[in-house]
């Protein structure tokens, strides 16, 4: 499979050959346990929680192929992937470096839960590599970043993160949910571990919650071992939907990349819009870096309107196609105010420091026709 392009791997990698009972689509294995084959290790017994049904195995191979890793692992949610990975990398009181603008759930995990287990995190400005060394402790074990931040869609000094980790013997972990392997494959750039909320683009249809981890066989085995004990397994029914969703990732991302760029350009051209965050715009401060690392700039953008919170709320009420809902990565366009959804758990002062004002609007662009989307935002904004 390694010789094929990502678009082809999405469809064929991991699929059983010969097909099971000739079924073109992998059937759902609705069996908690399987007949013993004289396995010698507990982890080899075939049991859903041990993540080794045929539905899990297909996904593990497909994920590894498309992210160019030795091994992949599917989990019950993105947070399960992140939490299990961090506990494995940092266990026993390790110290973590992390970028200062993280997905809200991850921010809460590292500031509220992990400290109770003796694991502390120092937040860094991901655009200022010169400032990182001062944050190192003797116990520092890992560096956690996101390929694009939510919701301001910044792209940090990702290649510097890899160099810094190699120099100081740290494990580099990247949440690649926003970019997806279609736009960016971090392992090819030297990252050690990739995590995903597969709830978003990988599955792409807003109908399951799932997560993924990809990396070396050795590290993924350790994380799998921990996952088997923590029990955050994906149900085979959800595995089936995830597998089906992944097959169309390339088609969906192509359209979402171009739809988001079209909408970002339209919004930037309007007087009512005071600023648009989208790395595909030449005006975005990270445009150069994003262009050199990514194939496309993803489906998420955010913007501010003249008139602040009230104008933002009015726009959200006036658009007809986008659903006012949190989350992202599905085929339908969603619109939300991050201060009320993804980042409602982050204290207001901290939110403002990372550019998440009360009036910021985020759009997660779907695969509708771009003309319909632009026309909808045009009517919602009113006459120019
Ligand atoms: C949604 C999201 C998560 C959490 O994933 P769940 O599947 O909701 O647990 C983590 N990171 C990013 C960037 C996300 O968008």
mmCIF file of C-alpha atoms and ligand atoms in Angstrom:
data_model
loop_
_atom_site.group_PDB
_atom_site.id
_atom_site.type_symbol
_atom_site.label_atom_id
_atom_site.label_comp_id
_atom_site.label_asym_id
_atom_site.label_seq_id
_atom_site.Cartn_x
_atom_site.Cartn_y
_atom_site.Cartn_z
ATOM 1 C CA UNK A 1 0.000 0.000 0.000
ATOM 2 C CA UNK A 2 2.941 2.341 0.658
ATOM 3 C CA UNK A 3 3.393 2.906 -3.097
ATOM 4 C CA UNK A 4 -0.089 4.335 -3.562
ATOM 5 C CA UNK A 5 -1.195 7.917 -3.045
ATOM 6 C CA UNK A 6 -3.246 8.889 -0.014
ATOM 7 C CA UNK A 7 -6.485 9.079 -2.011
ATOM 8 C CA UNK A 8 -6.131 5.404 -2.969
ATOM 9 C CA UNK A 9 -4.884 4.284 0.442
ATOM 10 C CA UNK A 10 -7.967 5.818 2.075
ATOM 11 C CA UNK A 11 -10.083 3.389 0.105
ATOM 12 C CA UNK A 12 -7.941 0.258 0.013
ATOM 13 C CA UNK A 13 -5.452 0.231 2.929
ATOM 14 C CA UNK A 14 -6.289 -2.278 5.643
ATOM 15 C CA UNK A 15 -9.291 -3.743 3.807
ATOM 16 C CA UNK A 16 -9.210 -7.549 4.182
ATOM 17 C CA UNK A 17 -7.921 -9.549 1.190
ATOM 18 C CA UNK A 18 -9.459 -11.894 0.403
ATOM 19 C CA UNK A 19 -12.702 -10.207 1.430
ATOM 20 C CA UNK A 20 -14.486 -11.792 4.416
ATOM 21 C CA UNK A 21 -17.174 -14.079 2.914
ATOM 22 C CA UNK A 22 -16.635 -12.032 -0.255
ATOM 23 C CA UNK A 23 -18.234 -8.948 1.314
ATOM 24 C CA UNK A 24 -16.906 -5.840 -0.467
ATOM 25 C CA UNK A 25 -17.639 -3.728 2.609
ATOM 26 C CA UNK A 26 -16.148 -5.054 5.881
ATOM 27 C CA UNK A 27 -19.049 -6.453 7.970
ATOM 28 C CA UNK A 28 -19.626 -5.304 11.554
ATOM 29 C CA UNK A 29 -18.313 -7.944 13.978
ATOM 30 C CA UNK A 30 -20.974 -7.817 16.634
ATOM 31 C CA UNK A 31 -19.220 -10.200 18.986
ATOM 32 C CA UNK A 32 -17.762 -9.155 22.343
ATOM 33 C CA UNK A 33 -15.480 -12.195 22.522
ATOM 34 C CA UNK A 34 -14.002 -14.656 20.044
ATOM 35 C CA UNK A 35 -13.006 -18.343 20.174
ATOM 36 C CA UNK A 36 -9.618 -18.853 21.763
ATOM 37 C CA UNK A 37 -6.659 -19.528 19.453
ATOM 38 C CA UNK A 38 -4.344 -20.479 22.345
ATOM 39 C CA UNK A 39 -3.169 -16.879 22.812
ATOM 40 C CA UNK A 40 -0.350 -16.564 25.332
ATOM 41 C CA UNK A 41 -0.850 -12.909 26.365
ATOM 42 C CA UNK A 42 -3.946 -11.260 27.859
ATOM 43 C CA UNK A 43 -3.631 -8.509 25.259
ATOM 44 C CA UNK A 44 -3.897 -11.051 22.426
ATOM 45 C CA UNK A 45 -7.200 -12.531 23.574
ATOM 46 C CA UNK A 46 -9.786 -11.429 21.080
ATOM 47 C CA UNK A 47 -12.243 -9.195 22.878
ATOM 48 C CA UNK A 48 -13.733 -5.821 21.891
ATOM 49 C CA UNK A 49 -12.112 -3.886 24.744
ATOM 50 C CA UNK A 50 -8.699 -5.143 23.639
ATOM 51 C CA UNK A 51 -9.160 -3.289 20.346
ATOM 52 C CA UNK A 52 -8.490 -6.299 18.156
ATOM 53 C CA UNK A 53 -11.706 -7.211 16.323
ATOM 54 C CA UNK A 54 -11.514 -7.203 12.501
ATOM 55 C CA UNK A 55 -13.263 -3.788 12.557
ATOM 56 C CA UNK A 56 -10.472 -2.322 14.711
ATOM 57 C CA UNK A 57 -7.684 -3.943 12.728
ATOM 58 C CA UNK A 58 -8.843 -2.527 9.380
ATOM 59 C CA UNK A 59 -8.897 0.974 10.872
ATOM 60 C CA UNK A 60 -5.479 0.570 12.518
ATOM 61 C CA UNK A 61 -3.927 -0.326 9.185
ATOM 62 C CA UNK A 62 -5.748 2.397 7.261
ATOM 63 C CA UNK A 63 -4.776 5.082 9.799
ATOM 64 C CA UNK A 64 -1.118 3.986 9.785
ATOM 65 C CA UNK A 65 -1.028 4.015 5.963
ATOM 66 C CA UNK A 66 -2.508 7.487 5.486
ATOM 67 C CA UNK A 67 -0.463 9.151 8.262
ATOM 68 C CA UNK A 68 2.699 7.267 7.152
ATOM 69 C CA UNK A 69 3.245 5.664 10.556
ATOM 70 C CA UNK A 70 4.271 2.127 11.504
ATOM 71 C CA UNK A 71 1.110 1.598 13.548
ATOM 72 C CA UNK A 72 -2.291 3.122 14.206
ATOM 73 C CA UNK A 73 -4.856 2.864 16.963
ATOM 74 C CA UNK A 74 -8.519 3.803 17.148
ATOM 75 C CA UNK A 75 -10.070 5.066 20.400
ATOM 76 C CA UNK A 76 -13.536 5.901 21.723
ATOM 77 C CA UNK A 77 -13.074 9.682 21.273
ATOM 78 C CA UNK A 78 -10.456 12.279 20.443
ATOM 79 C CA UNK A 79 -10.092 13.023 24.160
ATOM 80 C CA UNK A 80 -9.518 9.292 24.836
ATOM 81 C CA UNK A 81 -6.689 9.352 22.264
ATOM 82 C CA UNK A 82 -5.143 12.499 23.755
ATOM 83 C CA UNK A 83 -5.559 11.436 27.379
ATOM 84 C CA UNK A 84 -4.218 7.903 26.885
ATOM 85 C CA UNK A 85 -1.266 9.206 24.841
ATOM 86 C CA UNK A 86 -0.324 11.845 27.425
ATOM 87 C CA UNK A 87 -0.641 9.399 30.327
ATOM 88 C CA UNK A 88 1.629 6.969 28.475
ATOM 89 C CA UNK A 89 4.256 9.523 27.475
ATOM 90 C CA UNK A 90 4.268 11.442 30.779
ATOM 91 C CA UNK A 91 3.412 8.761 33.333
ATOM 92 C CA UNK A 92 5.015 9.052 36.751
ATOM 93 C CA UNK A 93 5.001 12.806 37.180
ATOM 94 C CA UNK A 94 6.458 13.939 33.866
ATOM 95 C CA UNK A 95 6.378 17.553 32.739
ATOM 96 C CA UNK A 96 4.807 18.655 29.451
ATOM 97 C CA UNK A 97 5.425 21.644 27.198
ATOM 98 C CA UNK A 98 2.364 22.729 25.222
ATOM 99 C CA UNK A 99 1.337 25.539 22.939
ATOM 100 C CA UNK A 100 -0.742 28.171 24.716
ATOM 101 C CA UNK A 101 -3.826 27.929 22.486
ATOM 102 C CA UNK A 102 -5.186 24.383 22.752
ATOM 103 C CA UNK A 103 -8.504 22.735 21.995
ATOM 104 C CA UNK A 104 -10.712 23.495 25.040
ATOM 105 C CA UNK A 105 -11.007 19.869 26.217
ATOM 106 C CA UNK A 106 -7.249 19.342 26.024
ATOM 107 C CA UNK A 107 -6.670 22.608 27.879
ATOM 108 C CA UNK A 108 -8.955 21.422 30.683
ATOM 109 C CA UNK A 109 -7.272 17.985 30.768
ATOM 110 C CA UNK A 110 -3.755 19.400 31.202
ATOM 111 C CA UNK A 111 -4.740 22.184 33.625
ATOM 112 C CA UNK A 112 -7.325 20.370 35.792
ATOM 113 C CA UNK A 113 -6.933 16.585 35.616
ATOM 114 C CA UNK A 114 -3.273 15.827 34.930
ATOM 115 C CA UNK A 115 -1.909 18.052 37.752
ATOM 116 C CA UNK A 116 -3.805 15.849 40.230
ATOM 117 C CA UNK A 117 -1.713 12.951 38.912
ATOM 118 C CA UNK A 118 1.495 14.950 39.373
ATOM 119 C CA UNK A 119 1.779 15.848 35.663
ATOM 120 C CA UNK A 120 2.264 19.558 35.049
ATOM 121 C CA UNK A 121 2.247 21.596 31.857
ATOM 122 C CA UNK A 122 4.014 24.803 30.874
ATOM 123 C CA UNK A 123 2.354 26.777 28.069
ATOM 124 C CA UNK A 124 4.551 28.322 25.410
ATOM 125 C CA UNK A 125 4.196 30.778 22.569
ATOM 126 C CA UNK A 126 4.371 28.476 19.582
ATOM 127 C CA UNK A 127 5.663 31.330 17.402
ATOM 128 C CA UNK A 128 8.701 32.044 19.632
ATOM 129 C CA UNK A 129 11.141 29.077 19.644
ATOM 130 C CA UNK A 130 13.822 31.172 21.390
ATOM 131 C CA UNK A 131 11.628 31.245 24.509
ATOM 132 C CA UNK A 132 11.139 27.473 24.808
ATOM 133 C CA UNK A 133 14.441 26.392 26.364
ATOM 134 C CA UNK A 134 13.783 28.395 29.536
ATOM 135 C CA UNK A 135 10.695 26.231 30.196
ATOM 136 C CA UNK A 136 12.602 22.916 30.278
ATOM 137 C CA UNK A 137 12.681 20.966 33.559
ATOM 138 C CA UNK A 138 14.665 17.815 34.341
ATOM 139 C CA UNK A 139 11.325 15.903 34.173
ATOM 140 C CA UNK A 140 10.197 17.361 30.830
ATOM 141 C CA UNK A 141 9.214 14.448 28.606
ATOM 142 C CA UNK A 142 6.990 15.762 25.844
ATOM 143 C CA UNK A 143 5.936 18.720 23.701
ATOM 144 C CA UNK A 144 2.276 18.914 22.612
ATOM 145 C CA UNK A 145 1.061 21.068 19.727
ATOM 146 C CA UNK A 146 -1.788 21.302 17.202
ATOM 147 C CA UNK A 147 -1.224 21.539 13.452
ATOM 148 C CA UNK A 148 -3.664 24.468 13.303
ATOM 149 C CA UNK A 149 -5.115 26.159 16.337
ATOM 150 C CA UNK A 150 -8.806 26.444 17.045
ATOM 151 C CA UNK A 151 -10.488 28.856 16.326
ATOM 152 C CA UNK A 152 -7.896 31.422 15.194
ATOM 153 C CA UNK A 153 -6.313 28.924 12.753
ATOM 154 C CA UNK A 154 -2.693 29.788 13.518
ATOM 155 C CA UNK A 155 0.119 27.586 12.274
ATOM 156 C CA UNK A 156 3.048 27.496 14.705
ATOM 157 C CA UNK A 157 6.765 26.854 14.215
ATOM 158 C CA UNK A 158 6.113 23.145 13.728
ATOM 159 C CA UNK A 159 9.486 22.250 12.228
ATOM 160 C CA UNK A 160 11.202 24.046 15.125
ATOM 161 C CA UNK A 161 9.168 21.917 17.551
ATOM 162 C CA UNK A 162 10.591 18.755 15.952
ATOM 163 C CA UNK A 163 14.175 20.098 16.057
ATOM 164 C CA UNK A 164 13.765 21.226 19.677
ATOM 165 C CA UNK A 165 12.424 17.807 20.737
ATOM 166 C CA UNK A 166 15.225 15.924 18.985
ATOM 167 C CA UNK A 167 17.821 18.185 20.618
ATOM 168 C CA UNK A 168 16.395 17.756 24.122
ATOM 169 C CA UNK A 169 15.223 14.131 23.925
ATOM 170 C CA UNK A 170 11.502 14.944 24.153
ATOM 171 C CA UNK A 171 8.593 13.145 22.526
ATOM 172 C CA UNK A 172 6.754 15.404 20.087
ATOM 173 C CA UNK A 173 2.980 14.962 19.883
ATOM 174 C CA UNK A 174 0.728 16.766 17.426
ATOM 175 C CA UNK A 175 -3.048 16.965 17.220
ATOM 176 C CA UNK A 176 -3.612 16.820 13.445
ATOM 177 C CA UNK A 177 -7.416 17.029 13.580
ATOM 178 C CA UNK A 178 -7.703 20.362 11.726
ATOM 179 C CA UNK A 179 -5.184 19.679 8.957
ATOM 180 C CA UNK A 180 -5.921 15.946 8.420
ATOM 181 C CA UNK A 181 -3.374 13.734 6.611
ATOM 182 C CA UNK A 182 -4.768 15.083 3.326
ATOM 183 C CA UNK A 183 -3.229 18.499 4.061
ATOM 184 C CA UNK A 184 -0.305 17.590 6.344
ATOM 185 C CA UNK A 185 1.478 14.420 7.504
ATOM 186 C CA UNK A 186 3.438 15.323 10.659
ATOM 187 C CA UNK A 187 5.319 11.991 10.919
ATOM 188 C CA UNK A 188 7.029 12.784 7.592
ATOM 189 C CA UNK A 189 8.303 15.979 9.231
ATOM 190 C CA UNK A 190 9.744 14.101 12.212
ATOM 191 C CA UNK A 191 6.948 14.247 14.800
ATOM 192 C CA UNK A 192 6.791 11.151 17.048
ATOM 193 C CA UNK A 193 3.043 10.821 17.582
ATOM 194 C CA UNK A 194 -0.077 12.071 15.808
ATOM 195 C CA UNK A 195 -3.449 12.196 17.561
ATOM 196 C CA UNK A 196 -6.852 12.950 16.050
ATOM 197 C CA UNK A 197 -10.387 13.657 16.969
ATOM 198 C CA UNK A 198 -11.750 11.373 14.235
ATOM 199 C CA UNK A 199 -15.166 12.767 15.165
ATOM 200 C CA UNK A 200 -14.236 15.592 12.792
ATOM 201 C CA UNK A 201 -12.796 15.266 9.289
ATOM 202 C CA UNK A 202 -11.577 11.654 9.349
ATOM 203 C CA UNK A 203 -15.124 10.359 9.782
ATOM 204 C CA UNK A 204 -16.620 13.492 8.261
ATOM 205 C CA UNK A 205 -20.336 12.966 8.779
ATOM 206 C CA UNK A 206 -21.097 14.249 12.297
ATOM 207 C CA UNK A 207 -22.490 10.858 13.306
ATOM 208 C CA UNK A 208 -19.906 9.295 15.644
ATOM 209 C CA UNK A 209 -17.326 10.290 18.259
ATOM 210 C CA UNK A 210 -13.942 8.604 17.776
ATOM 211 C CA UNK A 211 -10.211 9.189 18.094
ATOM 212 C CA UNK A 212 -6.930 7.951 16.662
ATOM 213 C CA UNK A 213 -3.214 7.698 17.505
ATOM 214 C CA UNK A 214 -0.483 7.001 14.930
ATOM 215 C CA UNK A 215 3.278 6.551 15.421
ATOM 216 C CA UNK A 216 6.026 3.957 15.756
ATOM 217 C CA UNK A 217 5.017 0.376 16.504
ATOM 218 C CA UNK A 218 6.783 0.576 19.860
ATOM 219 C CA UNK A 219 4.987 3.702 21.055
ATOM 220 C CA UNK A 220 1.582 2.723 19.703
ATOM 221 C CA UNK A 221 1.913 -0.674 21.432
ATOM 222 C CA UNK A 222 2.539 1.070 24.764
ATOM 223 C CA UNK A 223 -0.466 3.348 24.251
ATOM 224 C CA UNK A 224 -2.625 0.376 23.201
ATOM 225 C CA UNK A 225 -1.611 -1.473 26.373
ATOM 226 C CA UNK A 226 -2.707 1.504 28.471
ATOM 227 C CA UNK A 227 -5.910 1.915 26.436
ATOM 228 C CA UNK A 228 -6.785 -1.749 27.013
ATOM 229 C CA UNK A 229 -6.666 -1.059 30.766
ATOM 230 C CA UNK A 230 -8.459 2.297 30.649
ATOM 231 C CA UNK A 231 -11.183 0.762 28.491
ATOM 232 C CA UNK A 232 -11.743 3.624 26.039
ATOM 233 C CA UNK A 233 -12.523 1.284 23.132
ATOM 234 C CA UNK A 234 -14.480 2.207 20.008
ATOM 235 C CA UNK A 235 -17.575 0.058 19.477
ATOM 236 C CA UNK A 236 -17.501 -2.006 16.236
ATOM 237 C CA UNK A 237 -20.636 -0.229 14.924
ATOM 238 C CA UNK A 238 -18.815 3.092 15.214
ATOM 239 C CA UNK A 239 -15.695 1.484 13.682
ATOM 240 C CA UNK A 240 -17.809 0.604 10.650
ATOM 241 C CA UNK A 241 -19.017 4.200 10.193
ATOM 242 C CA UNK A 242 -15.498 5.554 10.746
ATOM 243 C CA UNK A 243 -14.081 3.195 8.104
ATOM 244 C CA UNK A 244 -16.807 4.193 5.648
ATOM 245 C CA UNK A 245 -16.279 7.895 6.327
ATOM 246 C CA UNK A 246 -12.521 7.759 5.800
ATOM 247 C CA UNK A 247 -12.867 6.462 2.258
ATOM 248 C CA UNK A 248 -14.101 9.868 1.042
ATOM 249 C CA UNK A 249 -11.671 12.043 3.057
ATOM 250 C CA UNK A 250 -9.697 13.167 -0.013
ATOM 251 C CA UNK A 251 -12.806 14.269 -1.920
ATOM 252 C CA UNK A 252 -14.251 16.035 1.087
ATOM 253 C CA UNK A 253 -11.028 17.845 2.037
ATOM 254 C CA UNK A 254 -10.459 19.040 -1.511
ATOM 255 C CA UNK A 255 -13.887 20.693 -1.485
ATOM 256 C CA UNK A 256 -13.582 21.947 2.098
ATOM 257 C CA UNK A 257 -10.174 23.508 1.387
ATOM 258 C CA UNK A 258 -11.526 25.351 -1.638
ATOM 259 C CA UNK A 259 -14.873 26.290 -0.071
ATOM 260 C CA UNK A 260 -13.156 27.768 2.988
ATOM 261 C CA UNK A 261 -10.755 29.801 0.836
ATOM 262 C CA UNK A 262 -13.644 31.115 -1.261
ATOM 263 C CA UNK A 263 -15.672 32.073 1.801
ATOM 264 C CA UNK A 264 -12.628 33.613 3.557
ATOM 265 C CA UNK A 265 -11.925 35.785 0.481
ATOM 266 C CA UNK A 266 -15.562 36.844 0.274
ATOM 267 C CA UNK A 267 -15.706 37.781 3.973
ATOM 268 C CA UNK A 268 -12.403 39.666 3.765
ATOM 269 C CA UNK A 269 -13.873 41.754 0.928
ATOM 270 C CA UNK A 270 -16.791 42.972 3.042
ATOM 271 C CA UNK A 271 -16.782 46.253 4.973
ATOM 272 C CA UNK A 272 -18.728 44.763 7.900
ATOM 273 C CA UNK A 273 -15.954 42.231 8.523
ATOM 274 C CA UNK A 274 -13.032 43.667 10.480
ATOM 275 C CA UNK A 275 -10.747 40.623 10.336
ATOM 276 C CA UNK A 276 -10.686 37.073 8.952
ATOM 277 C CA UNK A 277 -8.481 34.284 10.355
ATOM 278 C CA UNK A 278 -7.663 31.812 7.600
ATOM 279 C CA UNK A 279 -4.089 30.753 6.756
ATOM 280 C CA UNK A 280 -4.971 30.514 3.063
ATOM 281 C CA UNK A 281 -5.312 34.329 2.904
ATOM 282 C CA UNK A 282 -2.090 36.147 1.966
ATOM 283 C CA UNK A 283 -2.858 38.568 4.823
ATOM 284 C CA UNK A 284 -2.651 35.808 7.478
ATOM 285 C CA UNK A 285 0.605 36.103 9.486
ATOM 286 C CA UNK A 286 1.295 32.354 9.113
ATOM 287 C CA UNK A 287 0.440 32.183 5.406
ATOM 288 C CA UNK A 288 4.045 31.564 4.269
ATOM 289 C CA UNK A 289 4.643 28.755 6.747
ATOM 290 C CA UNK A 290 1.258 27.163 6.104
ATOM 291 C CA UNK A 291 1.920 27.264 2.345
ATOM 292 C CA UNK A 292 5.288 25.551 2.737
ATOM 293 C CA UNK A 293 3.949 22.786 5.037
ATOM 294 C CA UNK A 294 0.372 22.151 3.899
ATOM 295 C CA UNK A 295 -1.318 20.995 0.716
ATOM 296 C CA UNK A 296 -4.442 23.019 1.605
ATOM 297 C CA UNK A 297 -5.516 25.225 4.500
ATOM 298 C CA UNK A 298 -8.427 23.246 5.908
ATOM 299 C CA UNK A 299 -12.118 23.948 6.353
ATOM 300 C CA UNK A 300 -12.189 26.200 9.435
ATOM 301 C CA UNK A 301 -12.083 29.991 9.487
ATOM 302 C CA UNK A 302 -13.069 32.632 11.998
ATOM 303 C CA UNK A 303 -13.841 36.337 11.769
ATOM 304 C CA UNK A 304 -14.921 39.463 13.605
ATOM 305 C CA UNK A 305 -17.735 41.779 12.604
ATOM 306 C CA UNK A 306 -18.059 45.504 13.072
ATOM 307 C CA UNK A 307 -20.694 45.816 15.770
ATOM 308 C CA UNK A 308 -19.245 43.092 17.991
ATOM 309 C CA UNK A 309 -21.305 40.523 19.852
ATOM 310 C CA UNK A 310 -24.680 41.771 18.627
ATOM 311 C CA UNK A 311 -23.691 41.694 14.959
ATOM 312 C CA UNK A 312 -22.214 38.221 15.458
ATOM 313 C CA UNK A 313 -25.440 36.933 16.965
ATOM 314 C CA UNK A 314 -27.527 38.565 14.242
ATOM 315 C CA UNK A 315 -25.394 36.976 11.511
ATOM 316 C CA UNK A 316 -25.706 33.541 13.105
ATOM 317 C CA UNK A 317 -29.503 33.975 13.130
ATOM 318 C CA UNK A 318 -29.629 35.292 9.553
ATOM 319 C CA UNK A 319 -27.644 32.584 7.729
ATOM 320 C CA UNK A 320 -29.882 29.833 6.397
ATOM 321 C CA UNK A 321 -27.527 26.986 5.452
ATOM 322 C CA UNK A 322 -25.025 26.782 8.345
ATOM 323 C CA UNK A 323 -26.295 25.023 11.447
ATOM 324 C CA UNK A 324 -25.562 26.843 14.711
ATOM 325 C CA UNK A 325 -23.689 23.993 16.384
ATOM 326 C CA UNK A 326 -20.318 23.208 17.936
ATOM 327 C CA UNK A 327 -17.837 20.736 16.416
ATOM 328 C CA UNK A 328 -16.582 20.676 12.822
ATOM 329 C CA UNK A 329 -15.428 18.447 10.012
ATOM 330 C CA UNK A 330 -18.789 17.176 8.773
ATOM 331 C CA UNK A 331 -20.218 17.596 5.274
ATOM 332 C CA UNK A 332 -22.565 20.371 6.443
ATOM 333 C CA UNK A 333 -21.396 23.907 7.250
ATOM 334 C CA UNK A 334 -21.556 24.820 10.945
ATOM 335 C CA UNK A 335 -21.367 28.235 12.574
ATOM 336 C CA UNK A 336 -20.639 28.954 16.232
ATOM 337 C CA UNK A 337 -19.294 31.443 18.743
ATOM 338 C CA UNK A 338 -16.229 29.746 20.275
ATOM 339 C CA UNK A 339 -16.673 31.661 23.560
ATOM 340 C CA UNK A 340 -19.986 29.803 23.967
ATOM 341 C CA UNK A 341 -18.935 26.400 22.634
ATOM 342 C CA UNK A 342 -15.404 24.972 22.284
ATOM 343 C CA UNK A 343 -13.793 27.514 24.633
ATOM 344 C CA UNK A 344 -16.594 28.178 27.125
ATOM 345 C CA UNK A 345 -14.532 26.318 29.741
ATOM 346 C CA UNK A 346 -11.480 28.587 29.308
ATOM 347 C CA UNK A 347 -11.498 31.629 31.646
ATOM 348 C CA UNK A 348 -12.396 34.852 29.760
ATOM 349 C CA UNK A 349 -9.031 36.599 30.417
ATOM 350 C CA UNK A 350 -7.124 33.622 29.037
ATOM 351 C CA UNK A 351 -9.444 33.454 26.057
ATOM 352 C CA UNK A 352 -8.897 37.112 25.201
ATOM 353 C CA UNK A 353 -5.105 36.644 25.374
ATOM 354 C CA UNK A 354 -5.288 34.038 22.597
ATOM 355 C CA UNK A 355 -7.597 36.102 20.399
ATOM 356 C CA UNK A 356 -10.934 34.509 21.275
ATOM 357 C CA UNK A 357 -13.133 37.544 21.821
ATOM 358 C CA UNK A 358 -16.831 37.324 22.682
ATOM 359 C CA UNK A 359 -17.695 38.484 19.174
ATOM 360 C CA UNK A 360 -15.518 36.005 17.253
ATOM 361 C CA UNK A 361 -17.526 33.803 14.859
ATOM 362 C CA UNK A 362 -16.181 30.458 13.660
ATOM 363 C CA UNK A 363 -17.327 28.730 10.506
ATOM 364 C CA UNK A 364 -16.536 25.063 9.835
ATOM 365 C CA UNK A 365 -17.173 24.897 6.116
ATOM 366 C CA UNK A 366 -18.912 21.854 4.624
ATOM 367 C CA UNK A 367 -19.056 20.501 1.102
ATOM 368 C CA UNK A 368 -22.047 22.487 -0.176
ATOM 369 C CA UNK A 369 -21.623 24.324 -3.479
ATOM 370 C CA UNK A 370 -19.487 27.437 -2.871
ATOM 371 C CA UNK A 371 -21.939 29.697 -4.759
ATOM 372 C CA UNK A 372 -24.736 28.745 -2.360
ATOM 373 C CA UNK A 373 -22.556 29.374 0.679
ATOM 374 C CA UNK A 374 -21.343 32.768 -0.499
ATOM 375 C CA UNK A 375 -24.885 33.781 -1.506
ATOM 376 C CA UNK A 376 -26.149 32.802 1.939
ATOM 377 C CA UNK A 377 -23.510 34.864 3.785
ATOM 378 C CA UNK A 378 -24.171 37.733 1.377
ATOM 379 C CA UNK A 379 -27.905 37.834 2.164
ATOM 380 C CA UNK A 380 -27.185 37.450 5.894
ATOM 381 C CA UNK A 381 -24.752 40.399 5.934
ATOM 382 C CA UNK A 382 -27.193 42.547 3.973
ATOM 383 C CA UNK A 383 -26.426 45.103 1.242
ATOM 384 C CA UNK A 384 -22.730 46.059 1.125
HETATM 385 C C1 LIG B 1 -12.927 17.897 18.896
HETATM 386 C C2 LIG B 1 -11.480 17.991 19.134
HETATM 387 C C3 LIG B 1 -10.865 17.196 20.112
HETATM 388 C C4 LIG B 1 -11.657 16.269 21.019
HETATM 389 O O1 LIG B 1 -12.198 15.230 20.304
HETATM 390 P P1 LIG B 1 -13.517 14.369 20.760
HETATM 391 O O2 LIG B 1 -13.663 13.424 19.635
HETATM 392 O O3 LIG B 1 -14.638 15.349 20.913
HETATM 393 O O4 LIG B 1 -13.174 13.727 22.052
HETATM 394 C C5 LIG B 1 -9.495 17.294 20.247
HETATM 395 N N1 LIG B 1 -8.762 18.117 19.479
HETATM 396 C C6 LIG B 1 -9.323 18.891 18.532
HETATM 397 C C7 LIG B 1 -8.459 19.786 17.727
HETATM 398 C C8 LIG B 1 -10.698 18.863 18.333
HETATM 399 O O5 LIG B 1 -11.248 19.643 17.397
#
